[in-house]
Structures are given as C-alpha cells and as structure tokens.
Amino acid sequence: MEKVLSREGAWELLTKYNQDAFHLKHALTVEGIMRWFANELGYGDEADFWAIVGLLHDLDFEQYPEQHCIKSQEIMRENGIDERIIRATASHGWALTVDIKPEHEMEKVLYAVDELSGLIGAVALMRPSKSVQDMELKSVKKKYKTPAFAAGCSRDVIQRGADLLGWDLDDLISKTILAMRSCEEAVNSATA
Ligand SMILES: [Fe+2]
C-alpha cells in the first residue's frame, strides 16, 4: 500500500541520495517554483503535492546520471512512494531518457522550469545583487539567446516545455522569475 509522503519524509529520501550542495539547492528551488505555480494556476489545494514532486524530481541524478528518471522510479517504488509522484518526476526525462510524456499540467510545468530555473539562476549570479528580486525578463532573454551562456541548460527542452504548456516563451520566463522570487530567501537560508 502506498503511503502518504510527508515533506519531512521526502527530504529524508532526497538527502539519502544527494549530498552535493548544488543539487540540494536545485531541488529546493524547483520545490519552491512548483509551489508557486500550483497556487498561480489554481491548484492551491495540491500545492504540497506539486512541491514534493519538485523536491524529488532529480532524486537519482547525483548517483545515477546515466539512468536519470529510470533509477528514480525504482528507488521510489522500493520506498513505497505514491505512483503519481513516481510518474510525475520521471516525466521530466521525456524525450531524453524515458518515454513518459508530461500530461498533467503539473508535469508540464516541471518539464518547462527544470532547465529554465538553472539558466535564471546562472543569470542571477552575474548580477551585483546575485538575486532574482530585481531581475527583468530582458536580462534572461539576452542570455537565453547566447548559446555559450549556461550551455548546459537546454534551450530545446525549455522551448518544448513552453510548447507543452501552450505558453509563449516570454510568459514562461516571466512567470518563472516570479516563482523564483517567491522562494529565493527560503532556499538561501536552507542552504546557507
Ligand atoms: Fe532538475
């Protein structure tokens, strides 16, 4: 029988497989972003669920980068995690490592913001404030169009995510900046 996963339980599982500070910060950032989007898009009563999907989405990446989104399903199943969480987290590897297409709006948001949040985070580090609080869309667009900048953040994946959601790219980036503003302070204090 599947158990209801608490935030505490999710954190325990995450930190069992992840020690790298960069990975933990990314997990916490995507958690906060997912919570913001749940509220923004009218899924406020499921915000905790969206947040846990964000927190756990890269569970296997640190130890099993070659089996990303595959190994995570196995680990989560062994731990009796809700199949909805297993499916939702694995779907961000769609067209990359798995055939699980994002269907639910939550899954599409995860797919769209994962790489984009890395790019926005890299843009923030270039700024005197090191923050997204005073960041505008145009700063991100400029860097987005520079392929060498944060080259590991796939523009193809970000665009595919926007297409899945049916949003234009500017709208996706603007919303993701707002989502990152909402959680920046909490993420910084949790990782200080
Ligand atoms: Fe990720």
PDB file of C-alpha atoms and ligand atoms in Angstrom:
ATOM      1  CA  MET A   1       0.000   0.000   0.000  1.00  0.00           C
ATOM      2  CA  GLU A   2       1.261   3.430  -0.876  1.00  0.00           C
ATOM      3  CA  LYS A   3       1.957   5.751   1.967  1.00  0.00           C
ATOM      4  CA  VAL A   4       1.368   9.472   2.031  1.00  0.00           C
ATOM      5  CA  LEU A   5       4.729  11.129   1.757  1.00  0.00           C
ATOM      6  CA  SER A   6       5.355  13.992   4.149  1.00  0.00           C
ATOM      7  CA  ARG A   7       7.705  16.828   3.335  1.00  0.00           C
ATOM      8  CA  GLU A   8       9.997  15.505   6.056  1.00  0.00           C
ATOM      9  CA  GLY A   9       9.968  12.028   4.535  1.00  0.00           C
ATOM     10  CA  ALA A  10      10.692  13.448   1.094  1.00  0.00           C
ATOM     11  CA  TRP A  11      13.642  15.439   2.434  1.00  0.00           C
ATOM     12  CA  GLU A  12      14.995  12.347   4.181  1.00  0.00           C
ATOM     13  CA  LEU A  13      14.826  10.364   0.950  1.00  0.00           C
ATOM     14  CA  LEU A  14      16.355  13.202  -1.072  1.00  0.00           C
ATOM     15  CA  THR A  15      19.310  13.630   1.253  1.00  0.00           C
ATOM     16  CA  LYS A  16      19.910   9.885   1.356  1.00  0.00           C
ATOM     17  CA  TYR A  17      20.792  10.052  -2.350  1.00  0.00           C
ATOM     18  CA  ASN A  18      22.019  13.655  -2.643  1.00  0.00           C
ATOM     19  CA  GLN A  19      24.813  15.420  -0.790  1.00  0.00           C
ATOM     20  CA  ASP A  20      26.049  17.908  -3.369  1.00  0.00           C
ATOM     21  CA  ALA A  21      25.081  21.431  -2.262  1.00  0.00           C
ATOM     22  CA  PHE A  22      24.305  22.482  -5.831  1.00  0.00           C
ATOM     23  CA  HIS A  23      21.890  19.572  -6.276  1.00  0.00           C
ATOM     24  CA  LEU A  24      20.159  20.258  -2.961  1.00  0.00           C
ATOM     25  CA  LYS A  25      19.785  23.921  -3.836  1.00  0.00           C
ATOM     26  CA  HIS A  26      18.311  22.997  -7.225  1.00  0.00           C
ATOM     27  CA  ALA A  27      15.855  20.591  -5.568  1.00  0.00           C
ATOM     28  CA  LEU A  28      14.744  23.261  -3.075  1.00  0.00           C
ATOM     29  CA  THR A  29      14.434  25.864  -5.819  1.00  0.00           C
ATOM     30  CA  VAL A  30      12.278  23.631  -8.008  1.00  0.00           C
ATOM     31  CA  GLU A  31      10.203  22.744  -4.932  1.00  0.00           C
ATOM     32  CA  GLY A  32       9.501  26.437  -4.343  1.00  0.00           C
ATOM     33  CA  ILE A  33       8.818  27.100  -8.017  1.00  0.00           C
ATOM     34  CA  MET A  34       6.321  24.230  -8.193  1.00  0.00           C
ATOM     35  CA  ARG A  35       4.512  25.506  -5.113  1.00  0.00           C
ATOM     36  CA  TRP A  36       4.223  28.972  -6.657  1.00  0.00           C
ATOM     37  CA  PHE A  37       2.856  27.589  -9.937  1.00  0.00           C
ATOM     38  CA  ALA A  38       0.329  25.361  -8.153  1.00  0.00           C
ATOM     39  CA  ASN A  39      -1.117  28.436  -6.478  1.00  0.00           C
ATOM     40  CA  GLU A  40      -0.832  30.560  -9.602  1.00  0.00           C
ATOM     41  CA  LEU A  41      -2.598  28.045 -11.833  1.00  0.00           C
ATOM     42  CA  GLY A  42      -5.483  27.242  -9.497  1.00  0.00           C
ATOM     43  CA  TYR A  43      -4.143  24.058  -7.915  1.00  0.00           C
ATOM     44  CA  GLY A  44      -3.647  25.587  -4.471  1.00  0.00           C
ATOM     45  CA  ASP A  45      -5.135  22.587  -2.685  1.00  0.00           C
ATOM     46  CA  GLU A  46      -2.471  20.396  -4.310  1.00  0.00           C
ATOM     47  CA  ALA A  47       0.426  22.790  -3.688  1.00  0.00           C
ATOM     48  CA  ASP A  48       2.148  20.433  -1.221  1.00  0.00           C
ATOM     49  CA  PHE A  49       1.978  17.658  -3.781  1.00  0.00           C
ATOM     50  CA  TRP A  50       3.412  19.838  -6.566  1.00  0.00           C
ATOM     51  CA  ALA A  51       6.168  20.956  -4.189  1.00  0.00           C
ATOM     52  CA  ILE A  52       7.167  17.387  -3.291  1.00  0.00           C
ATOM     53  CA  VAL A  53       7.348  16.473  -6.976  1.00  0.00           C
ATOM     54  CA  GLY A  54       9.684  19.447  -7.434  1.00  0.00           C
ATOM     55  CA  LEU A  55      11.795  18.483  -4.442  1.00  0.00           C
ATOM     56  CA  LEU A  56      12.254  14.875  -5.588  1.00  0.00           C
ATOM     57  CA  HIS A  57      12.395  15.283  -9.361  1.00  0.00           C
ATOM     58  CA  ASP A  58      16.168  14.737  -9.637  1.00  0.00           C
ATOM     59  CA  LEU A  59      16.408  12.128  -6.872  1.00  0.00           C
ATOM     60  CA  ASP A  60      18.635   9.781  -8.871  1.00  0.00           C
ATOM     61  CA  PHE A  61      20.733  12.309 -10.767  1.00  0.00           C
ATOM     62  CA  GLU A  62      23.668  12.585  -8.394  1.00  0.00           C
ATOM     63  CA  GLN A  63      24.340   8.859  -8.098  1.00  0.00           C
ATOM     64  CA  TYR A  64      22.869   7.514 -11.335  1.00  0.00           C
ATOM     65  CA  PRO A  65      23.223  10.227 -14.012  1.00  0.00           C
ATOM     66  CA  GLU A  66      23.229   7.592 -16.757  1.00  0.00           C
ATOM     67  CA  GLN A  67      19.902   6.200 -15.574  1.00  0.00           C
ATOM     68  CA  HIS A  68      18.267   9.529 -14.766  1.00  0.00           C
ATOM     69  CA  CYS A  69      14.483   9.251 -14.380  1.00  0.00           C
ATOM     70  CA  ILE A  70      14.764   5.461 -14.623  1.00  0.00           C
ATOM     71  CA  LYS A  71      16.587   4.642 -11.396  1.00  0.00           C
ATOM     72  CA  SER A  72      14.448   7.172  -9.505  1.00  0.00           C
ATOM     73  CA  GLN A  73      11.324   5.114 -10.306  1.00  0.00           C
ATOM     74  CA  GLU A  74      12.956   2.012  -8.867  1.00  0.00           C
ATOM     75  CA  ILE A  75      14.141   3.805  -5.699  1.00  0.00           C
ATOM     76  CA  MET A  76      10.750   5.406  -5.138  1.00  0.00           C
ATOM     77  CA  ARG A  77       8.896   2.124  -5.672  1.00  0.00           C
ATOM     78  CA  GLU A  78      11.171   0.393  -3.153  1.00  0.00           C
ATOM     79  CA  ASN A  79      10.246   3.148  -0.718  1.00  0.00           C
ATOM     80  CA  GLY A  80       6.506   2.805  -1.333  1.00  0.00           C
ATOM     81  CA  ILE A  81       6.138   6.261  -2.829  1.00  0.00           C
ATOM     82  CA  ASP A  82       2.821   7.252  -4.463  1.00  0.00           C
ATOM     83  CA  GLU A  83       2.760   6.229  -8.144  1.00  0.00           C
ATOM     84  CA  ARG A  84       1.603   9.728  -9.079  1.00  0.00           C
ATOM     85  CA  ILE A  85       4.861  11.146  -7.695  1.00  0.00           C
ATOM     86  CA  ILE A  86       6.867   8.453  -9.486  1.00  0.00           C
ATOM     87  CA  ARG A  87       5.212   9.213 -12.816  1.00  0.00           C
ATOM     88  CA  ALA A  88       5.323  12.974 -12.438  1.00  0.00           C
ATOM     89  CA  THR A  89       9.006  13.110 -11.507  1.00  0.00           C
ATOM     90  CA  ALA A  90      10.038  10.648 -14.219  1.00  0.00           C
ATOM     91  CA  SER A  91       8.127  12.559 -16.912  1.00  0.00           C
ATOM     92  CA  HIS A  92      10.693  15.358 -16.887  1.00  0.00           C
ATOM     93  CA  GLY A  93      13.026  12.905 -18.631  1.00  0.00           C
ATOM     94  CA  TRP A  94      10.607  12.664 -21.566  1.00  0.00           C
ATOM     95  CA  ALA A  95      12.349  12.545 -24.954  1.00  0.00           C
ATOM     96  CA  LEU A  96      15.644  12.392 -23.056  1.00  0.00           C
ATOM     97  CA  THR A  97      15.808   9.151 -21.071  1.00  0.00           C
ATOM     98  CA  VAL A  98      12.197   7.953 -20.757  1.00  0.00           C
ATOM     99  CA  ASP A  99       9.042   7.727 -22.849  1.00  0.00           C
ATOM    100  CA  ILE A 100       6.766   9.141 -20.167  1.00  0.00           C
ATOM    101  CA  LYS A 101       5.208  12.247 -21.686  1.00  0.00           C
ATOM    102  CA  PRO A 102       4.171  15.082 -19.376  1.00  0.00           C
ATOM    103  CA  GLU A 103       0.356  15.039 -19.396  1.00  0.00           C
ATOM    104  CA  HIS A 104      -0.837  16.746 -16.222  1.00  0.00           C
ATOM    105  CA  GLU A 105      -0.288  20.498 -16.074  1.00  0.00           C
ATOM    106  CA  MET A 106       1.983  19.922 -13.058  1.00  0.00           C
ATOM    107  CA  GLU A 107       4.193  17.634 -15.152  1.00  0.00           C
ATOM    108  CA  LYS A 108       4.364  20.174 -17.961  1.00  0.00           C
ATOM    109  CA  VAL A 109       5.381  22.919 -15.539  1.00  0.00           C
ATOM    110  CA  LEU A 110       8.114  20.713 -14.083  1.00  0.00           C
ATOM    111  CA  TYR A 111       9.415  19.939 -17.562  1.00  0.00           C
ATOM    112  CA  ALA A 112       9.422  23.622 -18.519  1.00  0.00           C
ATOM    113  CA  VAL A 113      11.027  25.072 -15.384  1.00  0.00           C
ATOM    114  CA  ASP A 114      13.727  22.499 -14.639  1.00  0.00           C
ATOM    115  CA  GLU A 115      16.343  23.703 -17.135  1.00  0.00           C
ATOM    116  CA  LEU A 116      14.991  27.261 -17.179  1.00  0.00           C
ATOM    117  CA  SER A 117      15.475  27.696 -13.440  1.00  0.00           C
ATOM    118  CA  GLY A 118      19.132  26.726 -13.914  1.00  0.00           C
ATOM    119  CA  LEU A 119      19.513  29.379 -16.589  1.00  0.00           C
ATOM    120  CA  ILE A 120      17.792  32.048 -14.488  1.00  0.00           C
ATOM    121  CA  GLY A 121      19.932  31.069 -11.501  1.00  0.00           C
ATOM    122  CA  ALA A 122      23.061  31.498 -13.622  1.00  0.00           C
ATOM    123  CA  VAL A 123      21.847  34.929 -14.790  1.00  0.00           C
ATOM    124  CA  ALA A 124      21.274  35.912 -11.146  1.00  0.00           C
ATOM    125  CA  LEU A 125      24.865  35.054 -10.259  1.00  0.00           C
ATOM    126  CA  MET A 126      26.079  37.540 -12.909  1.00  0.00           C
ATOM    127  CA  ARG A 127      24.230  40.389 -11.227  1.00  0.00           C
ATOM    128  CA  PRO A 128      25.612  42.640  -8.474  1.00  0.00           C
ATOM    129  CA  SER A 129      22.663  41.645  -6.268  1.00  0.00           C
ATOM    130  CA  LYS A 130      23.180  37.911  -7.054  1.00  0.00           C
ATOM    131  CA  SER A 131      19.409  37.827  -6.844  1.00  0.00           C
ATOM    132  CA  VAL A 132      16.283  37.360  -8.953  1.00  0.00           C
ATOM    133  CA  GLN A 133      14.416  40.031  -6.973  1.00  0.00           C
ATOM    134  CA  ASP A 134      15.499  42.862  -9.288  1.00  0.00           C
ATOM    135  CA  MET A 135      15.770  40.729 -12.426  1.00  0.00           C
ATOM    136  CA  GLU A 136      13.742  41.518 -15.517  1.00  0.00           C
ATOM    137  CA  LEU A 137      12.689  39.366 -18.447  1.00  0.00           C
ATOM    138  CA  LYS A 138      15.030  41.111 -20.880  1.00  0.00           C
ATOM    139  CA  SER A 139      18.172  40.136 -18.936  1.00  0.00           C
ATOM    140  CA  VAL A 140      17.178  36.484 -19.156  1.00  0.00           C
ATOM    141  CA  LYS A 141      16.213  36.738 -22.831  1.00  0.00           C
ATOM    142  CA  LYS A 142      19.605  38.168 -23.697  1.00  0.00           C
ATOM    143  CA  LYS A 143      21.408  35.278 -22.032  1.00  0.00           C
ATOM    144  CA  TYR A 144      18.902  32.760 -23.383  1.00  0.00           C
ATOM    145  CA  LYS A 145      19.882  33.826 -26.899  1.00  0.00           C
ATOM    146  CA  THR A 146      23.589  33.405 -26.131  1.00  0.00           C
ATOM    147  CA  PRO A 147      24.173  29.658 -26.619  1.00  0.00           C
ATOM    148  CA  ALA A 148      27.530  29.678 -24.795  1.00  0.00           C
ATOM    149  CA  PHE A 149      25.947  31.106 -21.632  1.00  0.00           C
ATOM    150  CA  ALA A 150      24.924  28.308 -19.230  1.00  0.00           C
ATOM    151  CA  ALA A 151      25.254  25.974 -22.191  1.00  0.00           C
ATOM    152  CA  GLY A 152      24.169  23.011 -20.068  1.00  0.00           C
ATOM    153  CA  CYS A 153      20.663  24.470 -19.758  1.00  0.00           C
ATOM    154  CA  SER A 154      18.977  23.106 -22.856  1.00  0.00           C
ATOM    155  CA  ARG A 155      17.060  25.765 -24.773  1.00  0.00           C
ATOM    156  CA  ASP A 156      15.367  22.953 -26.717  1.00  0.00           C
ATOM    157  CA  VAL A 157      13.949  21.483 -23.510  1.00  0.00           C
ATOM    158  CA  ILE A 158      12.803  24.910 -22.286  1.00  0.00           C
ATOM    159  CA  GLN A 159      11.065  25.627 -25.601  1.00  0.00           C
ATOM    160  CA  ARG A 160       9.497  22.155 -25.641  1.00  0.00           C
ATOM    161  CA  GLY A 161       8.203  22.838 -22.126  1.00  0.00           C
ATOM    162  CA  ALA A 162       6.658  26.145 -23.196  1.00  0.00           C
ATOM    163  CA  ASP A 163       5.063  24.362 -26.159  1.00  0.00           C
ATOM    164  CA  LEU A 164       3.634  21.620 -23.915  1.00  0.00           C
ATOM    165  CA  LEU A 165       2.030  24.321 -21.767  1.00  0.00           C
ATOM    166  CA  GLY A 166       0.895  26.332 -24.788  1.00  0.00           C
ATOM    167  CA  TRP A 167       2.596  29.431 -23.382  1.00  0.00           C
ATOM    168  CA  ASP A 168       4.920  31.726 -25.227  1.00  0.00           C
ATOM    169  CA  LEU A 169       8.497  31.734 -24.049  1.00  0.00           C
ATOM    170  CA  ASP A 170       8.353  35.258 -22.587  1.00  0.00           C
ATOM    171  CA  ASP A 171       5.360  34.301 -20.489  1.00  0.00           C
ATOM    172  CA  LEU A 172       7.092  31.162 -19.201  1.00  0.00           C
ATOM    173  CA  ILE A 173      10.274  33.071 -18.312  1.00  0.00           C
ATOM    174  CA  SER A 174       8.391  35.942 -16.633  1.00  0.00           C
ATOM    175  CA  LYS A 175       6.350  33.558 -14.503  1.00  0.00           C
ATOM    176  CA  THR A 176       9.411  31.510 -13.571  1.00  0.00           C
ATOM    177  CA  ILE A 177      11.246  34.670 -12.432  1.00  0.00           C
ATOM    178  CA  LEU A 178       8.269  35.472 -10.175  1.00  0.00           C
ATOM    179  CA  ALA A 179       8.245  31.894  -8.879  1.00  0.00           C
ATOM    180  CA  MET A 180      11.957  32.087  -8.082  1.00  0.00           C
ATOM    181  CA  ARG A 181      11.488  35.442  -6.326  1.00  0.00           C
ATOM    182  CA  SER A 182       8.921  33.793  -4.072  1.00  0.00           C
ATOM    183  CA  CYS A 183      11.322  31.147  -2.772  1.00  0.00           C
ATOM    184  CA  GLU A 184      14.773  32.708  -3.100  1.00  0.00           C
ATOM    185  CA  GLU A 185      15.122  33.758   0.518  1.00  0.00           C
ATOM    186  CA  ALA A 186      13.899  30.442   1.900  1.00  0.00           C
ATOM    187  CA  VAL A 187      16.222  28.480  -0.407  1.00  0.00           C
ATOM    188  CA  ASN A 188      19.198  30.646   0.530  1.00  0.00           C
ATOM    189  CA  SER A 189      18.605  30.246   4.226  1.00  0.00           C
ATOM    190  CA  ALA A 190      18.065  26.485   3.912  1.00  0.00           C
ATOM    191  CA  THR A 191      21.368  26.086   2.062  1.00  0.00           C
ATOM    192  CA  ALA A 192      23.465  28.660   3.943  1.00  0.00           C
TER     193      ALA A 192
HETATM  194 FE    FE B   1      16.237  19.222 -12.292  1.00  0.00          FE
END
